Amino acid sequence: METCYVVAQSFSSADLSHGPIAMVDEGFPVFAFAPTGVTWPAMAQTLPRLKSMKATVLAIGDRSNSTLPPATTICIPSEIPELLTPIPHIVPAQMFAAHLAAVEGLCPERAEV
């Protein structure tokens, strides 16, 4: 949010399904972090729901998860212990934020006051 001056909010798939999903409509941008492991079953239920709402979903998952749609997925290595998966999963989103800031003519390393 601070890098690009855009409104963004993170939700677990469970929290998203209990109210905030009402914000989603056609073209609504969603970054879906979908590592295999304990969080996958809930995300597996949420992704089809977002698709049916015609949201624009970019899933970030690992190569071991063959159920993610390949055209809208960024795949990361799957040889990472589950405890460490948040680290490589967040990198594509950070790169997106840095590039968006550059396109907008903003310095991603400095917040304006």
Tab-separated table of N, CA, C and O in Angstrom:
chain	number	residue	atom	x	y	z
A	1	MET	N	0.828	-1.190	0.000
A	1	MET	CA	0.000	0.000	0.000
A	1	MET	C	0.869	1.249	0.000
A	1	MET	O	0.598	2.177	-0.744
A	2	GLU	N	1.895	1.246	0.838
A	2	GLU	CA	2.740	2.419	0.962
A	2	GLU	C	3.617	2.630	-0.260
A	2	GLU	O	3.940	3.757	-0.613
A	3	THR	N	4.000	1.548	-0.917
A	3	THR	CA	4.894	1.634	-2.069
A	3	THR	C	4.213	2.266	-3.275
A	3	THR	O	4.809	3.053	-3.986
A	4	CYS	N	2.953	1.927	-3.492
A	4	CYS	CA	2.253	2.335	-4.713
A	4	CYS	C	1.102	3.298	-4.475
A	4	CYS	O	0.459	3.730	-5.423
A	5	TYR	N	0.797	3.594	-3.222
A	5	TYR	CA	-0.329	4.451	-2.874
A	5	TYR	C	-1.640	3.908	-3.436
A	5	TYR	O	-2.422	4.621	-4.042
A	6	VAL	N	-1.854	2.599	-3.250
A	6	VAL	CA	-3.110	1.967	-3.627
A	6	VAL	C	-3.718	1.334	-2.378
A	6	VAL	O	-3.006	0.961	-1.456
A	7	VAL	N	-5.017	1.236	-2.375
A	7	VAL	CA	-5.692	0.589	-1.264
A	7	VAL	C	-5.615	-0.918	-1.492
A	7	VAL	O	-5.978	-1.422	-2.550
A	8	ALA	N	-5.097	-1.629	-0.515
A	8	ALA	CA	-4.983	-3.080	-0.595
A	8	ALA	C	-5.199	-3.644	0.801
A	8	ALA	O	-4.811	-3.027	1.787
A	9	GLN	N	-5.812	-4.797	0.858
A	9	GLN	CA	-6.083	-5.425	2.149
A	9	GLN	C	-5.854	-6.914	2.029
A	9	GLN	O	-6.236	-7.518	1.028
A	10	SER	N	-5.249	-7.491	3.040
A	10	SER	CA	-5.036	-8.940	3.009
A	10	SER	C	-6.059	-9.632	3.907
A	10	SER	O	-6.444	-9.107	4.950
A	11	PHE	N	-6.489	-10.796	3.430
A	11	PHE	CA	-7.434	-11.621	4.171
A	11	PHE	C	-7.039	-13.076	4.005
A	11	PHE	O	-6.580	-13.478	2.929
A	12	SER	N	-7.246	-13.867	5.024
A	12	SER	CA	-7.152	-15.308	4.837
A	12	SER	C	-8.355	-15.706	3.987
A	12	SER	O	-9.331	-14.951	3.882
A	13	SER	N	-8.305	-16.873	3.387
A	13	SER	CA	-9.445	-17.295	2.568
A	13	SER	C	-10.707	-17.413	3.420
A	13	SER	O	-11.802	-17.093	2.962
A	14	ALA	N	-10.557	-17.832	4.672
A	14	ALA	CA	-11.720	-17.932	5.567
A	14	ALA	C	-12.296	-16.553	5.872
A	14	ALA	O	-13.515	-16.344	5.806
A	15	ASP	N	-11.427	-15.594	6.199
A	15	ASP	CA	-11.913	-14.243	6.498
A	15	ASP	C	-12.548	-13.588	5.279
A	15	ASP	O	-13.548	-12.878	5.394
A	16	LEU	N	-11.960	-13.799	4.112
A	16	LEU	CA	-12.518	-13.230	2.881
A	16	LEU	C	-13.943	-13.711	2.661
A	16	LEU	O	-14.817	-12.938	2.269
A	17	SER	N	-14.197	-14.970	2.954
A	17	SER	CA	-15.513	-15.564	2.716
A	17	SER	C	-16.586	-15.090	3.688
A	17	SER	O	-17.764	-15.334	3.468
A	18	HIS	N	-16.194	-14.403	4.743
A	18	HIS	CA	-17.157	-13.962	5.754
A	18	HIS	C	-17.396	-12.463	5.700
A	18	HIS	O	-17.316	-11.764	6.707
A	19	GLY	N	-17.674	-11.944	4.516
A	19	GLY	CA	-18.028	-10.531	4.399
A	19	GLY	C	-17.297	-9.802	3.297
A	19	GLY	O	-17.924	-9.295	2.367
A	20	PRO	N	-15.956	-9.699	3.376
A	20	PRO	CA	-15.252	-8.907	2.367
A	20	PRO	C	-15.428	-9.396	0.934
A	20	PRO	O	-15.260	-8.628	-0.008
A	21	ILE	N	-15.825	-10.642	0.738
A	21	ILE	CA	-16.024	-11.154	-0.622
A	21	ILE	C	-17.132	-10.383	-1.342
A	21	ILE	O	-17.199	-10.370	-2.564
A	22	ALA	N	-17.962	-9.675	-0.584
A	22	ALA	CA	-19.015	-8.849	-1.189
A	22	ALA	C	-18.432	-7.717	-2.036
A	22	ALA	O	-19.115	-7.189	-2.912
A	23	MET	N	-17.165	-7.348	-1.796
A	23	MET	CA	-16.510	-6.295	-2.593
A	23	MET	C	-16.135	-6.778	-3.983
A	23	MET	O	-15.896	-5.982	-4.878
A	24	VAL	N	-16.033	-8.079	-4.162
A	24	VAL	CA	-15.519	-8.651	-5.397
A	24	VAL	C	-16.579	-8.609	-6.494
A	24	VAL	O	-17.715	-9.003	-6.284
A	25	ASP	N	-16.155	-8.096	-7.650
A	25	ASP	CA	-17.004	-8.147	-8.826
A	25	ASP	C	-16.118	-8.370	-10.048
A	25	ASP	O	-14.920	-8.629	-9.906
A	26	GLU	N	-16.681	-8.280	-11.217
A	26	GLU	CA	-15.941	-8.564	-12.434
A	26	GLU	C	-14.703	-7.667	-12.550
A	26	GLU	O	-14.785	-6.447	-12.409
A	27	GLY	N	-13.559	-8.300	-12.766
A	27	GLY	CA	-12.311	-7.576	-12.932
A	27	GLY	C	-11.613	-7.175	-11.641
A	27	GLY	O	-10.535	-6.595	-11.679
A	28	PHE	N	-12.210	-7.472	-10.499
A	28	PHE	CA	-11.604	-7.112	-9.209
A	28	PHE	C	-10.269	-7.849	-9.074
A	28	PHE	O	-10.206	-9.060	-9.215
A	29	PRO	N	-9.174	-7.124	-8.824
A	29	PRO	CA	-7.867	-7.786	-8.760
A	29	PRO	C	-7.639	-8.511	-7.435
A	29	PRO	O	-7.872	-7.957	-6.361
A	30	VAL	N	-7.181	-9.759	-7.528
A	30	VAL	CA	-6.911	-10.572	-6.347
A	30	VAL	C	-5.567	-11.273	-6.511
A	30	VAL	O	-5.335	-11.931	-7.519
A	31	PHE	N	-4.695	-11.108	-5.542
A	31	PHE	CA	-3.490	-11.920	-5.429
A	31	PHE	C	-3.850	-13.043	-4.467
A	31	PHE	O	-4.183	-12.776	-3.314
A	32	ALA	N	-3.799	-14.274	-4.914
A	32	ALA	CA	-4.146	-15.416	-4.068
A	32	ALA	C	-2.876	-16.209	-3.771
A	32	ALA	O	-2.289	-16.808	-4.665
A	33	PHE	N	-2.456	-16.183	-2.534
A	33	PHE	CA	-1.277	-16.952	-2.119
A	33	PHE	C	-1.761	-18.357	-1.797
A	33	PHE	O	-2.560	-18.552	-0.888
A	34	ALA	N	-1.274	-19.332	-2.575
A	34	ALA	CA	-1.827	-20.683	-2.516
A	34	ALA	C	-0.749	-21.745	-2.339
A	34	ALA	O	-0.574	-22.618	-3.189
A	35	PRO	N	-0.042	-21.706	-1.223
A	35	PRO	CA	0.940	-22.773	-0.998
A	35	PRO	C	0.236	-24.077	-0.637
A	35	PRO	O	-0.879	-24.060	-0.117
A	36	THR	N	0.884	-25.186	-0.948
A	36	THR	CA	0.339	-26.458	-0.484
A	36	THR	C	0.539	-26.512	1.028
A	36	THR	O	1.330	-25.777	1.586
A	37	GLY	N	-0.190	-27.349	1.691
A	37	GLY	CA	-0.080	-27.470	3.144
A	37	GLY	C	-1.408	-27.170	3.800
A	37	GLY	O	-2.467	-27.268	3.171
A	38	VAL	N	-1.372	-26.754	5.041
A	38	VAL	CA	-2.596	-26.601	5.834
A	38	VAL	C	-3.533	-25.519	5.303
A	38	VAL	O	-4.741	-25.590	5.525
A	39	THR	N	-3.023	-24.511	4.617
A	39	THR	CA	-3.902	-23.449	4.123
A	39	THR	C	-4.533	-23.768	2.774
A	39	THR	O	-5.468	-23.102	2.358
A	40	TRP	N	-4.024	-24.797	2.082
A	40	TRP	CA	-4.513	-25.091	0.743
A	40	TRP	C	-5.983	-25.481	0.669
A	40	TRP	O	-6.709	-24.980	-0.210
A	41	PRO	N	-6.528	-26.350	1.528
A	41	PRO	CA	-7.938	-26.739	1.372
A	41	PRO	C	-8.907	-25.543	1.355
A	41	PRO	O	-9.820	-25.500	0.528
A	42	ALA	N	-8.695	-24.569	2.220
A	42	ALA	CA	-9.575	-23.390	2.234
A	42	ALA	C	-9.386	-22.559	0.964
A	42	ALA	O	-10.360	-22.055	0.388
A	43	MET	N	-8.140	-22.414	0.508
A	43	MET	CA	-7.894	-21.655	-0.719
A	43	MET	C	-8.476	-22.386	-1.924
A	43	MET	O	-8.989	-21.762	-2.847
A	44	ALA	N	-8.436	-23.717	-1.917
A	44	ALA	CA	-8.984	-24.507	-3.019
A	44	ALA	C	-10.492	-24.269	-3.162
A	44	ALA	O	-11.030	-24.367	-4.264
A	45	GLN	N	-11.174	-23.955	-2.079
A	45	GLN	CA	-12.598	-23.642	-2.134
A	45	GLN	C	-12.839	-22.195	-2.549
A	45	GLN	O	-13.840	-21.882	-3.180
A	46	THR	N	-11.918	-21.313	-2.197
A	46	THR	CA	-12.080	-19.887	-2.474
A	46	THR	C	-11.803	-19.543	-3.934
A	46	THR	O	-12.507	-18.714	-4.523
A	47	LEU	N	-10.802	-20.164	-4.545
A	47	LEU	CA	-10.436	-19.826	-5.927
A	47	LEU	C	-11.587	-20.018	-6.920
A	47	LEU	O	-11.853	-19.107	-7.720
A	48	PRO	N	-12.309	-21.141	-6.899
A	48	PRO	CA	-13.438	-21.267	-7.834
A	48	PRO	C	-14.537	-20.227	-7.586
A	48	PRO	O	-15.177	-19.751	-8.516
A	49	ARG	N	-14.717	-19.878	-6.336
A	49	ARG	CA	-15.734	-18.862	-6.015
A	49	ARG	C	-15.341	-17.517	-6.610
A	49	ARG	O	-16.168	-16.815	-7.189
A	50	LEU	N	-14.061	-17.148	-6.479
A	50	LEU	CA	-13.582	-15.898	-7.069
A	50	LEU	C	-13.704	-15.933	-8.593
A	50	LEU	O	-14.082	-14.945	-9.213
A	51	LYS	N	-13.399	-17.084	-9.174
A	51	LYS	CA	-13.515	-17.236	-10.629
A	51	LYS	C	-14.964	-17.067	-11.072
A	51	LYS	O	-15.246	-16.414	-12.076
A	52	SER	N	-15.899	-17.646	-10.320
A	52	SER	CA	-17.314	-17.525	-10.683
A	52	SER	C	-17.793	-16.083	-10.579
A	52	SER	O	-18.752	-15.698	-11.255
A	53	MET	N	-17.124	-15.278	-9.763
A	53	MET	CA	-17.467	-13.863	-9.615
A	53	MET	C	-16.739	-13.010	-10.655
A	53	MET	O	-16.861	-11.801	-10.665
A	54	LYS	N	-15.944	-13.666	-11.505
A	54	LYS	CA	-15.189	-13.032	-12.584
A	54	LYS	C	-14.123	-12.062	-12.077
A	54	LYS	O	-13.804	-11.071	-12.729
A	55	ALA	N	-13.575	-12.352	-10.892
A	55	ALA	CA	-12.453	-11.567	-10.381
A	55	ALA	C	-11.224	-11.873	-11.241
A	55	ALA	O	-11.135	-12.933	-11.856
A	56	THR	N	-10.299	-10.944	-11.289
A	56	THR	CA	-9.027	-11.172	-11.960
A	56	THR	C	-8.070	-11.698	-10.911
A	56	THR	O	-7.611	-10.953	-10.051
A	57	VAL	N	-7.805	-13.000	-10.954
A	57	VAL	CA	-7.038	-13.667	-9.906
A	57	VAL	C	-5.662	-14.045	-10.417
A	57	VAL	O	-5.528	-14.662	-11.470
A	58	LEU	N	-4.651	-13.676	-9.658
A	58	LEU	CA	-3.290	-14.155	-9.892
A	58	LEU	C	-2.937	-15.025	-8.698
A	58	LEU	O	-2.836	-14.526	-7.572
A	59	ALA	N	-2.818	-16.325	-8.929
A	59	ALA	CA	-2.470	-17.251	-7.854
A	59	ALA	C	-0.964	-17.430	-7.814
A	59	ALA	O	-0.312	-17.525	-8.849
A	60	ILE	N	-0.427	-17.452	-6.625
A	60	ILE	CA	0.996	-17.700	-6.420
A	60	ILE	C	1.087	-18.984	-5.621
A	60	ILE	O	0.657	-19.049	-4.476
A	61	GLY	N	1.592	-20.023	-6.267
A	61	GLY	CA	1.635	-21.333	-5.645
A	61	GLY	C	2.912	-22.064	-5.996
A	61	GLY	O	3.761	-21.536	-6.703
A	62	ASP	N	3.029	-23.288	-5.512
A	62	ASP	CA	4.247	-24.036	-5.811
A	62	ASP	C	3.986	-25.119	-6.847
A	62	ASP	O	2.855	-25.484	-7.124
A	63	ARG	N	5.052	-25.597	-7.428
A	63	ARG	CA	4.971	-26.531	-8.551
A	63	ARG	C	4.315	-27.854	-8.192
A	63	ARG	O	3.859	-28.572	-9.062
A	64	SER	N	4.253	-28.204	-6.909
A	64	SER	CA	3.661	-29.483	-6.524
A	64	SER	C	2.136	-29.453	-6.584
A	64	SER	O	1.499	-30.481	-6.527
A	65	ASN	N	1.553	-28.264	-6.711
A	65	ASN	CA	0.098	-28.150	-6.709
A	65	ASN	C	-0.414	-28.126	-8.154
A	65	ASN	O	-0.501	-27.084	-8.780
A	66	SER	N	-0.771	-29.288	-8.658
A	66	SER	CA	-1.202	-29.405	-10.051
A	66	SER	C	-2.627	-28.914	-10.273
A	66	SER	O	-3.082	-28.843	-11.414
A	67	THR	N	-3.343	-28.553	-9.230
A	67	THR	CA	-4.730	-28.111	-9.397
A	67	THR	C	-4.852	-26.612	-9.628
A	67	THR	O	-5.937	-26.123	-9.905
A	68	LEU	N	-3.757	-25.862	-9.526
A	68	LEU	CA	-3.804	-24.432	-9.811
A	68	LEU	C	-3.859	-24.223	-11.320
A	68	LEU	O	-3.162	-24.908	-12.068
A	69	PRO	N	-4.681	-23.274	-11.784
A	69	PRO	CA	-4.741	-23.032	-13.228
A	69	PRO	C	-3.437	-22.411	-13.732
A	69	PRO	O	-3.029	-21.357	-13.256
A	70	PRO	N	-2.751	-23.050	-14.689
A	70	PRO	CA	-1.423	-22.585	-15.099
A	70	PRO	C	-1.398	-21.201	-15.737
A	70	PRO	O	-0.422	-20.480	-15.611
A	71	ALA	N	-2.458	-20.790	-16.410
A	71	ALA	CA	-2.439	-19.500	-17.107
A	71	ALA	C	-2.462	-18.317	-16.146
A	71	ALA	O	-2.090	-17.218	-16.514
A	72	THR	N	-2.900	-18.541	-14.928
A	72	THR	CA	-3.006	-17.432	-13.979
A	72	THR	C	-2.214	-17.704	-12.708
A	72	THR	O	-2.571	-17.226	-11.640
A	73	THR	N	-1.151	-18.464	-12.833
A	73	THR	CA	-0.383	-18.857	-11.659
A	73	THR	C	1.093	-18.547	-11.838
A	73	THR	O	1.656	-18.794	-12.896
A	74	ILE	N	1.692	-18.016	-10.807
A	74	ILE	CA	3.141	-17.899	-10.726
A	74	ILE	C	3.597	-19.063	-9.864
A	74	ILE	O	3.161	-19.190	-8.710
A	75	CYS	N	4.423	-19.931	-10.431
A	75	CYS	CA	4.888	-21.111	-9.697
A	75	CYS	C	6.263	-20.863	-9.095
A	75	CYS	O	7.153	-20.341	-9.758
A	76	ILE	N	6.391	-21.240	-7.848
A	76	ILE	CA	7.678	-21.158	-7.162
A	76	ILE	C	8.134	-22.581	-6.865
A	76	ILE	O	7.340	-23.515	-6.953
A	77	PRO	N	9.395	-22.770	-6.498
A	77	PRO	CA	9.872	-24.130	-6.200
A	77	PRO	C	9.055	-24.772	-5.078
A	77	PRO	O	8.565	-24.099	-4.179
A	78	SER	N	8.922	-26.084	-5.145
A	78	SER	CA	8.123	-26.789	-4.139
A	78	SER	C	8.969	-27.504	-3.103
A	78	SER	O	8.442	-28.146	-2.218
A	79	GLU	N	10.265	-27.376	-3.183
A	79	GLU	CA	11.152	-28.078	-2.250
A	79	GLU	C	11.375	-27.293	-0.962
A	79	GLU	O	12.339	-27.512	-0.253
A	80	ILE	N	10.494	-26.392	-0.638
A	80	ILE	CA	10.651	-25.517	0.520
A	80	ILE	C	9.805	-26.058	1.676
A	80	ILE	O	8.631	-26.379	1.477
A	81	PRO	N	10.361	-26.138	2.880
A	81	PRO	CA	9.546	-26.579	4.026
A	81	PRO	C	8.344	-25.646	4.216
A	81	PRO	O	8.446	-24.434	4.018
A	82	GLU	N	7.216	-26.223	4.580
A	82	GLU	CA	5.977	-25.453	4.712
A	82	GLU	C	6.131	-24.216	5.591
A	82	GLU	O	5.581	-23.158	5.291
A	83	LEU	N	6.895	-24.324	6.654
A	83	LEU	CA	7.092	-23.191	7.559
A	83	LEU	C	7.710	-21.984	6.854
A	83	LEU	O	7.439	-20.844	7.215
A	84	LEU	N	8.502	-22.215	5.819
A	84	LEU	CA	9.192	-21.135	5.120
A	84	LEU	C	8.460	-20.648	3.874
A	84	LEU	O	8.918	-19.702	3.221
A	85	THR	N	7.336	-21.235	3.505
A	85	THR	CA	6.664	-20.865	2.258
A	85	THR	C	6.249	-19.403	2.158
A	85	THR	O	6.215	-18.872	1.051
A	86	PRO	N	5.933	-18.697	3.241
A	86	PRO	CA	5.567	-17.283	3.061
A	86	PRO	C	6.682	-16.444	2.422
A	86	PRO	O	6.388	-15.492	1.705
A	87	ILE	N	7.920	-16.811	2.647
A	87	ILE	CA	9.025	-15.992	2.126
A	87	ILE	C	9.035	-15.981	0.601
A	87	ILE	O	8.920	-14.910	-0.005
A	88	PRO	N	9.151	-17.116	-0.081
A	88	PRO	CA	9.167	-17.045	-1.548
A	88	PRO	C	7.816	-16.699	-2.168
A	88	PRO	O	7.767	-16.173	-3.274
A	89	HIS	N	6.728	-16.963	-1.469
A	89	HIS	CA	5.421	-16.637	-2.028
A	89	HIS	C	5.193	-15.133	-2.107
A	89	HIS	O	4.467	-14.665	-2.983
A	90	ILE	N	5.773	-14.367	-1.219
A	90	ILE	CA	5.520	-12.926	-1.208
A	90	ILE	C	6.381	-12.171	-2.218
A	90	ILE	O	6.039	-11.069	-2.643
A	91	VAL	N	7.488	-12.771	-2.656
A	91	VAL	CA	8.409	-12.072	-3.564
A	91	VAL	C	7.723	-11.603	-4.850
A	91	VAL	O	7.903	-10.447	-5.251
A	92	PRO	N	6.910	-12.422	-5.552
A	92	PRO	CA	6.257	-11.901	-6.763
A	92	PRO	C	5.368	-10.682	-6.490
A	92	PRO	O	5.322	-9.755	-7.297
A	93	ALA	N	4.681	-10.664	-5.367
A	93	ALA	CA	3.838	-9.512	-5.030
A	93	ALA	C	4.691	-8.282	-4.742
A	93	ALA	O	4.336	-7.160	-5.125
A	94	GLN	N	5.829	-8.468	-4.083
A	94	GLN	CA	6.726	-7.338	-3.835
A	94	GLN	C	7.290	-6.788	-5.140
A	94	GLN	O	7.410	-5.574	-5.315
A	95	MET	N	7.627	-7.679	-6.058
A	95	MET	CA	8.128	-7.236	-7.364
A	95	MET	C	7.040	-6.474	-8.129
A	95	MET	O	7.309	-5.446	-8.750
A	96	PHE	N	5.804	-6.962	-8.053
A	96	PHE	CA	4.694	-6.260	-8.689
A	96	PHE	C	4.559	-4.849	-8.112
A	96	PHE	O	4.408	-3.874	-8.855
A	97	ALA	N	4.612	-4.724	-6.791
A	97	ALA	CA	4.490	-3.416	-6.148
A	97	ALA	C	5.620	-2.480	-6.574
A	97	ALA	O	5.389	-1.298	-6.855
A	98	ALA	N	6.837	-2.986	-6.646
A	98	ALA	CA	7.968	-2.153	-7.061
A	98	ALA	C	7.793	-1.687	-8.504
A	98	ALA	O	8.039	-0.507	-8.826
A	99	HIS	N	7.363	-2.580	-9.386
A	99	HIS	CA	7.163	-2.203	-10.790
A	99	HIS	C	5.990	-1.236	-10.955
A	99	HIS	O	6.062	-0.298	-11.746
A	100	LEU	N	4.925	-1.458	-10.207
A	100	LEU	CA	3.791	-0.538	-10.263
A	100	LEU	C	4.209	0.853	-9.794
A	100	LEU	O	3.836	1.859	-10.401
A	101	ALA	N	4.991	0.917	-8.730
A	101	ALA	CA	5.478	2.210	-8.252
A	101	ALA	C	6.311	2.904	-9.338
A	101	ALA	O	6.157	4.103	-9.582
A	102	ALA	N	7.164	2.147	-10.006
A	102	ALA	CA	7.995	2.728	-11.063
A	102	ALA	C	7.133	3.257	-12.214
A	102	ALA	O	7.364	4.354	-12.720
A	103	VAL	N	6.126	2.486	-12.604
A	103	VAL	CA	5.226	2.914	-13.686
A	103	VAL	C	4.496	4.196	-13.295
A	103	VAL	O	4.276	5.077	-14.123
A	104	GLU	N	4.140	4.304	-12.026
A	104	GLU	CA	3.440	5.486	-11.528
A	104	GLU	C	4.384	6.659	-11.237
A	104	GLU	O	3.935	7.726	-10.817
A	105	GLY	N	5.683	6.444	-11.431
A	105	GLY	CA	6.647	7.511	-11.174
A	105	GLY	C	6.921	7.738	-9.697
A	105	GLY	O	7.337	8.825	-9.300
A	106	LEU	N	6.718	6.709	-8.886
A	106	LEU	CA	6.926	6.810	-7.446
A	106	LEU	C	8.228	6.129	-7.074
A	106	LEU	O	8.667	5.197	-7.731
A	107	CYS	N	8.839	6.578	-5.996
A	107	CYS	CA	10.037	5.929	-5.491
A	107	CYS	C	9.588	4.903	-4.443
A	107	CYS	O	9.127	5.285	-3.376
A	108	PRO	N	9.748	3.612	-4.739
A	108	PRO	CA	9.261	2.597	-3.798
A	108	PRO	C	10.024	2.542	-2.491
A	108	PRO	O	9.572	1.924	-1.544
A	109	GLU	N	11.168	3.202	-2.420
A	109	GLU	CA	11.960	3.162	-1.182
A	109	GLU	C	11.677	4.357	-0.276
A	109	GLU	O	12.238	4.436	0.804
A	110	ARG	N	10.835	5.259	-0.717
A	110	ARG	CA	10.597	6.444	0.094
A	110	ARG	C	9.111	6.776	0.102
A	110	ARG	O	8.504	6.985	-0.934
A	111	ALA	N	8.547	6.836	1.274
A	111	ALA	CA	7.148	7.206	1.406
A	111	ALA	C	7.054	8.726	1.537
A	111	ALA	O	7.823	9.338	2.261
A	112	GLU	N	6.138	9.315	0.806
A	112	GLU	CA	5.914	10.754	0.908
A	112	GLU	C	5.136	11.046	2.189
A	112	GLU	O	4.255	10.310	2.563
A	113	VAL	N	5.476	12.122	2.813
A	113	VAL	CA	4.795	12.499	4.049
A	113	VAL	C	3.837	13.636	3.804
A	113	VAL	O	4.019	14.484	3.040
